[in-house]
PDB file of C-alpha atoms in Angstrom:
ATOM      1  CA  MET Z   1     -15.128 -24.494  -6.524  1.00 45.00           C
ATOM      2  CA  THR Z   2     -12.585 -27.268  -6.102  1.00 47.00           C
ATOM      3  CA  GLY Z   3     -11.222 -28.412  -9.456  1.00 55.00           C
ATOM      4  CA  GLN Z   4     -12.393 -25.294 -11.257  1.00 67.00           C
ATOM      5  CA  LYS Z   5      -9.993 -22.639 -12.518  1.00 85.00           C
ATOM      6  CA  LEU Z   6     -10.286 -19.637 -10.243  1.00 94.00           C
ATOM      7  CA  ARG Z   7     -10.386 -16.105 -11.622  1.00 96.00           C
ATOM      8  CA  ALA Z   8      -9.369 -12.877  -9.940  1.00 97.00           C
ATOM      9  CA  LEU Z   9      -9.698  -9.138 -10.445  1.00 97.00           C
ATOM     10  CA  ILE Z  10      -7.046  -6.620  -9.396  1.00 97.00           C
ATOM     11  CA  ALA Z  11      -8.100  -3.015  -8.789  1.00 96.00           C
ATOM     12  CA  ASP Z  12      -5.347  -0.523  -7.974  1.00 93.00           C
ATOM     13  CA  ASP Z  13      -4.901   3.034  -9.206  1.00 89.00           C
ATOM     14  CA  GLU Z  14      -1.127   2.546  -9.408  1.00 88.00           C
ATOM     15  CA  PRO Z  15      -0.522   0.643 -12.698  1.00 91.00           C
ATOM     16  CA  LEU Z  16       2.985  -0.436 -11.693  1.00 90.00           C
ATOM     17  CA  LEU Z  17       1.789  -1.891  -8.397  1.00 90.00           C
ATOM     18  CA  ALA Z  18      -1.156  -3.612 -10.076  1.00 93.00           C
ATOM     19  CA  ALA Z  19       1.091  -5.122 -12.749  1.00 93.00           C
ATOM     20  CA  ASP Z  20       3.591  -6.219 -10.118  1.00 92.00           C
ATOM     21  CA  LEU Z  21       0.869  -7.962  -8.098  1.00 95.00           C
ATOM     22  CA  ALA Z  22      -0.400  -9.738 -11.223  1.00 95.00           C
ATOM     23  CA  THR Z  23       3.127 -10.873 -12.097  1.00 94.00           C
ATOM     24  CA  ARG Z  24       3.825 -12.255  -8.650  1.00 94.00           C
ATOM     25  CA  LEU Z  25       0.448 -13.985  -8.473  1.00 96.00           C
ATOM     26  CA  ALA Z  26       1.333 -15.723 -11.745  1.00 95.00           C
ATOM     27  CA  VAL Z  27       4.514 -17.037 -10.126  1.00 94.00           C
ATOM     28  CA  LEU Z  28       3.154 -17.910  -6.688  1.00 95.00           C
ATOM     29  CA  TRP Z  29      -0.284 -19.150  -7.814  1.00 96.00           C
ATOM     30  CA  PRO Z  30      -0.065 -20.190 -11.486  1.00 95.00           C
ATOM     31  CA  GLU Z  31      -3.491 -21.892 -11.355  1.00 94.00           C
ATOM     32  CA  LEU Z  32      -5.145 -18.514 -10.731  1.00 96.00           C
ATOM     33  CA  GLU Z  33      -6.276 -16.542 -13.782  1.00 96.00           C
ATOM     34  CA  VAL Z  34      -6.180 -12.754 -13.457  1.00 97.00           C
ATOM     35  CA  ALA Z  35      -9.260 -11.919 -15.494  1.00 96.00           C
ATOM     36  CA  ALA Z  36      -8.871  -8.142 -15.384  1.00 97.00           C
ATOM     37  CA  VAL Z  37      -6.767  -5.325 -13.967  1.00 97.00           C
ATOM     38  CA  VAL Z  38      -8.494  -1.957 -13.482  1.00 96.00           C
ATOM     39  CA  HIS Z  39      -7.361   1.327 -12.004  1.00 93.00           C
ATOM     40  CA  ASN Z  40     -10.378   3.053 -10.444  1.00 92.00           C
ATOM     41  CA  GLY Z  41     -13.454   2.261  -8.394  1.00 91.00           C
ATOM     42  CA  PRO Z  42     -16.190   2.541 -11.054  1.00 92.00           C
ATOM     43  CA  ALA Z  43     -14.194   0.315 -13.417  1.00 93.00           C
ATOM     44  CA  ALA Z  44     -13.872  -2.235 -10.628  1.00 94.00           C
ATOM     45  CA  VAL Z  45     -17.639  -2.277 -10.049  1.00 92.00           C
ATOM     46  CA  GLU Z  46     -18.273  -2.759 -13.774  1.00 93.00           C
ATOM     47  CA  ALA Z  47     -15.671  -5.516 -14.136  1.00 94.00           C
ATOM     48  CA  LEU Z  48     -16.897  -7.376 -11.059  1.00 94.00           C
ATOM     49  CA  ALA Z  49     -20.469  -7.335 -12.361  1.00 92.00           C
ATOM     50  CA  ARG Z  50     -19.424  -8.412 -15.856  1.00 93.00           C
ATOM     51  CA  LEU Z  51     -16.807 -11.038 -15.029  1.00 94.00           C
ATOM     52  CA  ALA Z  52     -18.026 -12.345 -11.647  1.00 93.00           C
ATOM     53  CA  PRO Z  53     -14.530 -13.388 -10.521  1.00 95.00           C
ATOM     54  CA  ASP Z  54     -13.958 -15.632  -7.535  1.00 94.00           C
ATOM     55  CA  ILE Z  55     -11.435 -13.299  -5.901  1.00 95.00           C
ATOM     56  CA  ALA Z  56     -10.959  -9.539  -5.903  1.00 96.00           C
ATOM     57  CA  PHE Z  57      -7.846  -7.686  -4.781  1.00 96.00           C
ATOM     58  CA  LEU Z  58      -9.138  -4.181  -4.057  1.00 93.00           C
ATOM     59  CA  ASP Z  59      -6.979  -1.177  -3.254  1.00 90.00           C
ATOM     60  CA  ILE Z  60      -8.672   0.854  -0.538  1.00 84.00           C
ATOM     61  CA  ARG Z  61      -7.816   4.258  -1.979  1.00 83.00           C
ATOM     62  CA  MET Z  62      -8.848   4.651  -5.651  1.00 83.00           C
ATOM     63  CA  PRO Z  63     -10.375   7.424  -7.778  1.00 86.00           C
ATOM     64  CA  GLY Z  64     -14.145   7.447  -8.116  1.00 86.00           C
ATOM     65  CA  LEU Z  65     -14.867   4.858  -5.440  1.00 85.00           C
ATOM     66  CA  SER Z  66     -12.641   3.438  -2.736  1.00 83.00           C
ATOM     67  CA  GLY Z  67     -12.123  -0.296  -2.471  1.00 86.00           C
ATOM     68  CA  LEU Z  68     -14.387  -0.286   0.563  1.00 82.00           C
ATOM     69  CA  GLU Z  69     -17.172   1.398  -1.418  1.00 83.00           C
ATOM     70  CA  VAL Z  70     -16.672  -1.036  -4.304  1.00 88.00           C
ATOM     71  CA  ALA Z  71     -17.096  -3.922  -1.862  1.00 86.00           C
ATOM     72  CA  GLN Z  72     -20.332  -2.370  -0.620  1.00 81.00           C
ATOM     73  CA  GLN Z  73     -21.776  -2.229  -4.140  1.00 83.00           C
ATOM     74  CA  THR Z  74     -20.754  -5.709  -5.277  1.00 84.00           C
ATOM     75  CA  ARG Z  75     -20.455  -9.193  -3.903  1.00 83.00           C
ATOM     76  CA  VAL Z  76     -17.330 -11.282  -4.351  1.00 87.00           C
ATOM     77  CA  PRO Z  77     -16.887 -14.788  -2.909  1.00 89.00           C
ATOM     78  CA  HIS Z  78     -13.389 -13.977  -1.655  1.00 91.00           C
ATOM     79  CA  LEU Z  79     -12.201 -10.435  -1.059  1.00 90.00           C
ATOM     80  CA  VAL Z  80      -8.697  -9.167  -0.272  1.00 92.00           C
ATOM     81  CA  PHE Z  81      -8.114  -5.519   0.608  1.00 89.00           C
ATOM     82  CA  VAL Z  82      -4.854  -3.898  -0.439  1.00 87.00           C
ATOM     83  CA  THR Z  83      -4.159  -0.991   1.864  1.00 80.00           C
ATOM     84  CA  ALA Z  84      -1.670   1.404   3.383  1.00 71.00           C
ATOM     85  CA  TYR Z  85      -3.678   1.736   6.589  1.00 63.00           C
ATOM     86  CA  ASP Z  86      -2.305   0.675   9.940  1.00 55.00           C
ATOM     87  CA  GLN Z  87      -3.274  -2.340  12.041  1.00 50.00           C
ATOM     88  CA  TYR Z  88      -5.960  -0.625  14.093  1.00 39.00           C
ATOM     89  CA  ALA Z  89      -8.249  -0.367  11.061  1.00 52.00           C
ATOM     90  CA  LEU Z  90      -7.216  -3.595   9.384  1.00 55.00           C
ATOM     91  CA  ALA Z  91      -8.126  -5.729  12.373  1.00 47.00           C
ATOM     92  CA  ALA Z  92     -11.730  -4.515  12.202  1.00 43.00           C
ATOM     93  CA  PHE Z  93     -12.435  -6.315   8.937  1.00 60.00           C
ATOM     94  CA  GLU Z  94      -9.891  -9.144   8.947  1.00 50.00           C
ATOM     95  CA  SER Z  95     -12.543 -11.650  10.018  1.00 44.00           C
ATOM     96  CA  ALA Z  96     -14.951 -10.536   7.288  1.00 60.00           C
ATOM     97  CA  ALA Z  97     -12.604 -10.257   4.319  1.00 76.00           C
ATOM     98  CA  ALA Z  98     -10.458 -13.182   3.279  1.00 82.00           C
ATOM     99  CA  ASP Z  99      -7.342 -11.161   4.056  1.00 84.00           C
ATOM    100  CA  TYR Z 100      -5.621  -7.819   3.651  1.00 83.00           C
ATOM    101  CA  LEU Z 101      -2.280  -6.873   2.147  1.00 84.00           C
ATOM    102  CA  LEU Z 102      -0.332  -3.957   3.535  1.00 82.00           C
ATOM    103  CA  LYS Z 103       1.508  -1.970   0.879  1.00 81.00           C
ATOM    104  CA  PRO Z 104       4.159  -2.580  -0.287  1.00 81.00           C
ATOM    105  CA  VAL Z 105       3.443  -6.304  -0.388  1.00 86.00           C
ATOM    106  CA  SER Z 106       6.244  -8.793   0.245  1.00 87.00           C
ATOM    107  CA  ASP Z 107       6.331 -12.216  -1.412  1.00 89.00           C
ATOM    108  CA  THR Z 108       6.150 -13.871   2.014  1.00 90.00           C
ATOM    109  CA  ARG Z 109       2.994 -11.967   2.923  1.00 91.00           C
ATOM    110  CA  LEU Z 110       1.432 -12.613  -0.488  1.00 94.00           C
ATOM    111  CA  ALA Z 111       2.149 -16.335  -0.136  1.00 94.00           C
ATOM    112  CA  GLN Z 112       0.303 -16.302   3.210  1.00 92.00           C
ATOM    113  CA  THR Z 113      -2.692 -14.666   1.556  1.00 92.00           C
ATOM    114  CA  ILE Z 114      -2.677 -17.234  -1.243  1.00 94.00           C
ATOM    115  CA  GLU Z 115      -2.628 -20.075   1.280  1.00 93.00           C
ATOM    116  CA  ARG Z 116      -5.546 -18.521   3.162  1.00 90.00           C
ATOM    117  CA  LEU Z 117      -7.525 -18.127  -0.071  1.00 92.00           C
ATOM    118  CA  ARG Z 118      -6.822 -21.720  -1.080  1.00 90.00           C
ATOM    119  CA  GLN Z 119      -8.106 -22.967   2.256  1.00 87.00           C
ATOM    120  CA  ARG Z 120     -11.271 -20.879   1.956  1.00 86.00           C
ATOM    121  CA  VAL Z 121     -11.903 -22.173  -1.567  1.00 85.00           C
ATOM    122  CA  GLU Z 122     -11.353 -25.792  -0.582  1.00 81.00           C
ATOM    123  CA  THR Z 123     -13.759 -25.526   2.343  1.00 74.00           C
ATOM    124  CA  THR Z 124     -16.171 -23.391   0.267  1.00 61.00           C
ATOM    125  CA  GLN Z 125     -16.060 -20.908   3.129  1.00 54.00           C
ATOM    126  CA  ALA Z 126     -18.204 -17.928   2.208  1.00 51.00           C
ATOM    127  CA  PRO Z 127     -17.316 -14.502   3.549  1.00 52.00           C
ATOM    128  CA  SER Z 128     -19.351 -12.919   6.301  1.00 49.00           C
ATOM    129  CA  ASP Z 129     -21.577  -9.967   5.591  1.00 52.00           C
ATOM    130  CA  VAL Z 130     -19.020  -7.168   5.432  1.00 57.00           C
ATOM    131  CA  GLY Z 131     -21.476  -4.281   5.111  1.00 56.00           C
ATOM    132  CA  GLN Z 132     -21.455  -3.166   8.723  1.00 56.00           C
ATOM    133  CA  LEU Z 133     -17.692  -3.479   9.082  1.00 56.00           C
ATOM    134  CA  LEU Z 134     -17.154  -1.557   5.858  1.00 59.00           C
ATOM    135  CA  GLN Z 135     -19.325   1.260   7.135  1.00 57.00           C
ATOM    136  CA  GLN Z 136     -17.219   1.388  10.294  1.00 57.00           C
ATOM    137  CA  LEU Z 137     -14.012   1.405   8.287  1.00 57.00           C
ATOM    138  CA  LEU Z 138     -15.189   4.178   5.994  1.00 55.00           C
ATOM    139  CA  GLY Z 139     -15.492   6.321   9.093  1.00 56.00           C
ATOM    140  CA  LYS Z 140     -12.078   5.253  10.397  1.00 52.00           C
ATOM    141  CA  GLN Z 141      -9.961   5.922   7.336  1.00 54.00           C
ATOM    142  CA  ALA Z 142      -7.065   8.137   8.349  1.00 55.00           C
ATOM    143  CA  ALA Z 143      -7.363  11.652   6.976  1.00 62.00           C
ATOM    144  CA  GLN Z 144      -4.515  12.626   4.694  1.00 76.00           C
ATOM    145  CA  ILE Z 145      -2.357  15.253   6.344  1.00 85.00           C
ATOM    146  CA  LYS Z 146      -1.579  18.450   4.431  1.00 89.00           C
ATOM    147  CA  TRP Z 147       0.856  19.988   6.902  1.00 92.00           C
ATOM    148  CA  ILE Z 148       3.557  18.761   9.264  1.00 92.00           C
ATOM    149  CA  ARG Z 149       3.967  20.635  12.545  1.00 91.00           C
ATOM    150  CA  ALA Z 150       7.662  20.890  13.388  1.00 89.00           C
ATOM    151  CA  SER Z 151       9.140  22.747  16.347  1.00 79.00           C
ATOM    152  CA  VAL Z 152      12.376  24.678  15.876  1.00 80.00           C
ATOM    153  CA  GLY Z 153      13.426  26.251  19.146  1.00 79.00           C
ATOM    154  CA  ASN Z 154      10.482  28.279  20.385  1.00 80.00           C
ATOM    155  CA  ASP Z 155       8.898  28.427  16.925  1.00 83.00           C
ATOM    156  CA  THR Z 156       6.422  26.031  15.343  1.00 85.00           C
ATOM    157  CA  HIS Z 157       6.774  25.597  11.576  1.00 89.00           C
ATOM    158  CA  LEU Z 158       3.999  24.320   9.329  1.00 92.00           C
ATOM    159  CA  VAL Z 159       5.673  22.262   6.618  1.00 94.00           C
ATOM    160  CA  ASP Z 160       3.591  21.664   3.492  1.00 95.00           C
ATOM    161  CA  VAL Z 161       3.550  17.922   2.746  1.00 95.00           C
ATOM    162  CA  ASP Z 162       3.924  18.772  -0.951  1.00 94.00           C
ATOM    163  CA  GLU Z 163       7.395  20.135  -0.145  1.00 96.00           C
ATOM    164  CA  VAL Z 164       8.630  16.984   1.585  1.00 97.00           C
ATOM    165  CA  ILE Z 165      11.248  14.961  -0.301  1.00 97.00           C
ATOM    166  CA  TYR Z 166      11.496  12.145   2.210  1.00 98.00           C
ATOM    167  CA  PHE Z 167      10.936  11.145   5.835  1.00 97.00           C
ATOM    168  CA  ARG Z 168      13.702   9.275   7.641  1.00 96.00           C
ATOM    169  CA  ALA Z 169      13.692   7.725  11.094  1.00 94.00           C
ATOM    170  CA  ASP Z 170      16.600   9.000  13.212  1.00 90.00           C
ATOM    171  CA  GLU Z 171      16.767   7.498  16.703  1.00 83.00           C
ATOM    172  CA  LYS Z 172      13.984   9.161  18.728  1.00 87.00           C
ATOM    173  CA  TYR Z 173      12.992  11.535  15.916  1.00 92.00           C
ATOM    174  CA  THR Z 174      11.815  11.552  12.313  1.00 95.00           C
ATOM    175  CA  VAL Z 175      13.677  13.783   9.883  1.00 95.00           C
ATOM    176  CA  VAL Z 176      11.399  15.690   7.494  1.00 96.00           C
ATOM    177  CA  GLN Z 177      13.564  16.623   4.520  1.00 96.00           C
ATOM    178  CA  THR Z 178      12.556  19.444   2.191  1.00 96.00           C
ATOM    179  CA  ALA Z 179      14.558  21.209  -0.512  1.00 94.00           C
ATOM    180  CA  GLN Z 180      15.248  24.140   1.813  1.00 91.00           C
ATOM    181  CA  ARG Z 181      16.081  22.372   5.093  1.00 93.00           C
ATOM    182  CA  ASP Z 182      15.296  19.468   7.343  1.00 93.00           C
ATOM    183  CA  TYR Z 183      13.044  19.395  10.391  1.00 94.00           C
ATOM    184  CA  LEU Z 184      12.783  17.018  13.322  1.00 93.00           C
ATOM    185  CA  ILE Z 185       9.447  15.713  14.553  1.00 94.00           C
ATOM    186  CA  ARG Z 186       8.579  13.066  17.146  1.00 90.00           C
ATOM    187  CA  THR Z 187       5.910  11.268  15.086  1.00 91.00           C
ATOM    188  CA  PRO Z 188       7.245   7.809  14.113  1.00 90.00           C
ATOM    189  CA  LEU Z 189       7.067   6.579  10.521  1.00 89.00           C
ATOM    190  CA  ARG Z 190       4.497   3.911  11.382  1.00 83.00           C
ATOM    191  CA  GLU Z 191       2.068   6.669  12.412  1.00 83.00           C
ATOM    192  CA  LEU Z 192       2.894   8.943   9.480  1.00 87.00           C
ATOM    193  CA  LEU Z 193       2.498   6.326   6.745  1.00 83.00           C
ATOM    194  CA  PRO Z 194      -1.298   5.776   7.046  1.00 76.00           C
ATOM    195  CA  GLN Z 195      -1.820   9.553   6.868  1.00 83.00           C
ATOM    196  CA  LEU Z 196       0.117  10.007   3.623  1.00 86.00           C
ATOM    197  CA  ASP Z 197      -1.180   9.544   0.086  1.00 83.00           C
ATOM    198  CA  GLY Z 198       0.009   6.070  -0.885  1.00 77.00           C
ATOM    199  CA  ALA Z 199       0.275   7.104  -4.534  1.00 77.00           C
ATOM    200  CA  ARG Z 200       2.642   9.967  -3.673  1.00 87.00           C
ATOM    201  CA  PHE Z 201       4.706   8.522  -0.833  1.00 90.00           C
ATOM    202  CA  TRP Z 202       6.285   5.067  -0.806  1.00 89.00           C
ATOM    203  CA  GLN Z 203       7.988   3.374   2.072  1.00 88.00           C
ATOM    204  CA  VAL Z 204      11.268   2.051   0.631  1.00 90.00           C
ATOM    205  CA  HIS Z 205      12.964   0.994   3.854  1.00 91.00           C
ATOM    206  CA  ARG Z 206      11.810   0.460   7.400  1.00 88.00           C
ATOM    207  CA  ASN Z 207      13.491   3.799   8.144  1.00 93.00           C
ATOM    208  CA  THR Z 208      12.521   5.752   5.009  1.00 95.00           C
ATOM    209  CA  ILE Z 209       9.434   7.067   3.201  1.00 95.00           C
ATOM    210  CA  VAL Z 210      10.114   8.944  -0.052  1.00 96.00           C
ATOM    211  CA  ALA Z 211       8.003  11.185  -2.272  1.00 95.00           C
ATOM    212  CA  THR Z 212       7.615   9.405  -5.611  1.00 93.00           C
ATOM    213  CA  SER Z 213       7.889  12.737  -7.461  1.00 94.00           C
ATOM    214  CA  ALA Z 214      11.381  13.201  -5.972  1.00 95.00           C
ATOM    215  CA  ILE Z 215      12.765   9.946  -7.423  1.00 95.00           C
ATOM    216  CA  SER Z 216      14.789  10.468 -10.592  1.00 94.00           C
ATOM    217  CA  SER Z 217      16.142   6.930 -11.026  1.00 93.00           C
ATOM    218  CA  ALA Z 218      16.543   3.559  -9.330  1.00 92.00           C
ATOM    219  CA  ARG Z 219      19.842   1.721  -9.710  1.00 91.00           C
ATOM    220  CA  ARG Z 220      20.042  -2.014  -9.104  1.00 86.00           C
ATOM    221  CA  GLU Z 221      23.493  -3.122  -7.963  1.00 82.00           C
ATOM    222  CA  LEU Z 222      25.120  -6.483  -8.760  1.00 80.00           C
ATOM    223  CA  ASN Z 223      24.232  -7.709  -5.279  1.00 77.00           C
ATOM    224  CA  GLY Z 224      20.550  -6.993  -5.990  1.00 76.00           C
ATOM    225  CA  ARG Z 225      20.288  -3.916  -3.794  1.00 86.00           C
ATOM    226  CA  VAL Z 226      18.451  -0.883  -5.143  1.00 91.00           C
ATOM    227  CA  THR Z 227      19.627   2.707  -4.652  1.00 94.00           C
ATOM    228  CA  LEU Z 228      17.467   5.745  -5.420  1.00 95.00           C
ATOM    229  CA  SER Z 229      18.766   8.996  -6.888  1.00 95.00           C
ATOM    230  CA  LEU Z 230      16.733  12.098  -6.090  1.00 96.00           C
ATOM    231  CA  ARG Z 231      15.944  15.114  -8.271  1.00 94.00           C
ATOM    232  CA  GLY Z 232      18.204  18.018  -7.371  1.00 92.00           C
ATOM    233  CA  ARG Z 233      19.783  16.180  -4.417  1.00 94.00           C
ATOM    234  CA  SER Z 234      23.251  14.712  -3.952  1.00 95.00           C
ATOM    235  CA  GLU Z 235      22.317  12.069  -1.392  1.00 95.00           C
ATOM    236  CA  THR Z 236      20.892   8.676  -2.336  1.00 96.00           C
ATOM    237  CA  LEU Z 237      18.412   6.454  -0.537  1.00 96.00           C
ATOM    238  CA  SER Z 238      18.735   2.722  -0.009  1.00 94.00           C
ATOM    239  CA  VAL Z 239      15.806   0.422  -0.770  1.00 92.00           C
ATOM    240  CA  SER Z 240      15.511  -2.680   1.402  1.00 87.00           C
ATOM    241  CA  ARG Z 241      14.840  -6.054  -0.217  1.00 80.00           C
ATOM    242  CA  ALA Z 242      11.262  -6.050   1.099  1.00 76.00           C
ATOM    243  CA  PHE Z 243      10.480  -3.014  -1.073  1.00 80.00           C
ATOM    244  CA  ALA Z 244      12.762  -3.618  -4.077  1.00 80.00           C
ATOM    245  CA  HIS Z 245       9.872  -4.990  -6.177  1.00 75.00           C
ATOM    246  CA  LEU Z 246       8.445  -1.460  -6.409  1.00 77.00           C
ATOM    247  CA  PHE Z 247      11.250  -0.566  -8.814  1.00 79.00           C
ATOM    248  CA  LYS Z 248      11.399  -3.597 -11.074  1.00 69.00           C
ATOM    249  CA  GLN Z 249      10.090  -1.644 -14.041  1.00 55.00           C
ATOM    250  CA  MET Z 250      12.002   1.590 -13.443  1.00 52.00           C
TER     251      MET Z 250
END
C-alpha cells in the first residue's frame, strides 16, 4: 500500500467525538482520507463492505452492533478500537488489532497510533486473526452499573447512577455527588469508569467524571483552560488540558 492514498472509516455513536477524531486525524495525518463517519454498528458494517477502507476506527460500544461485533462480521487490513474499557481487557487484543485508543483520546496518544499504523502499512503487516480474541473480549466487557452502594454510618444506600451529577476523587475516597447529597465510596475512578456508559459519563479530569446531562455550558478562559457549569448547581468543574478537546464545539 506504500504510495497509495490510504482511506479510513470512523464509527462512533457520539457525533462530537467522531467529528473531533476526524478533525485531529486531518491535522496529524493529512495524507489519510476519512472516507466515512458513521454512528452505529450496522452502518459501520455496510460502509466497510461498500468502501473497503484500509483502516477502521471502531468504537466498542455502539447501537445495533458493538465495534467488536462489527470486526467479527467484516475484515479490515488495519483496525483500531476506540474504547472506554480498562487495561485488563485492552491488553487481550492489542497484539491482534493495530492499536486501541482509550477515550478521551489525547493528541499524544493519537500520534502514537498513527505512527504504529504507518509502520504496519509500510511493512504490509497484516493483522492476525482476531476472531478468537474478540470472542473472549465480548465475554469480558464490563457490565454497566445501575446502582452505587454507599455506606453511611451503619446504613447502606443504593444510589441510582441516573441521579449522579459527578464523581470526584478525594484522597482515599470517591465522592458521589447527587442533587440531594454526596456520598463517599472507596471505589477509585479508574475502576468506576469502565463500568459507566461512555455516552453519559465523561472523564474531564484525572480526578473527575461528570454526567453529560448535567453540563449546562463550557467556558474557555484566555489561558485555554475550560470550566464547566452544571445545571442547578453553583459549583463548577475544571477540565484538564488532556480532555479539553471534548468541548471544542460546545
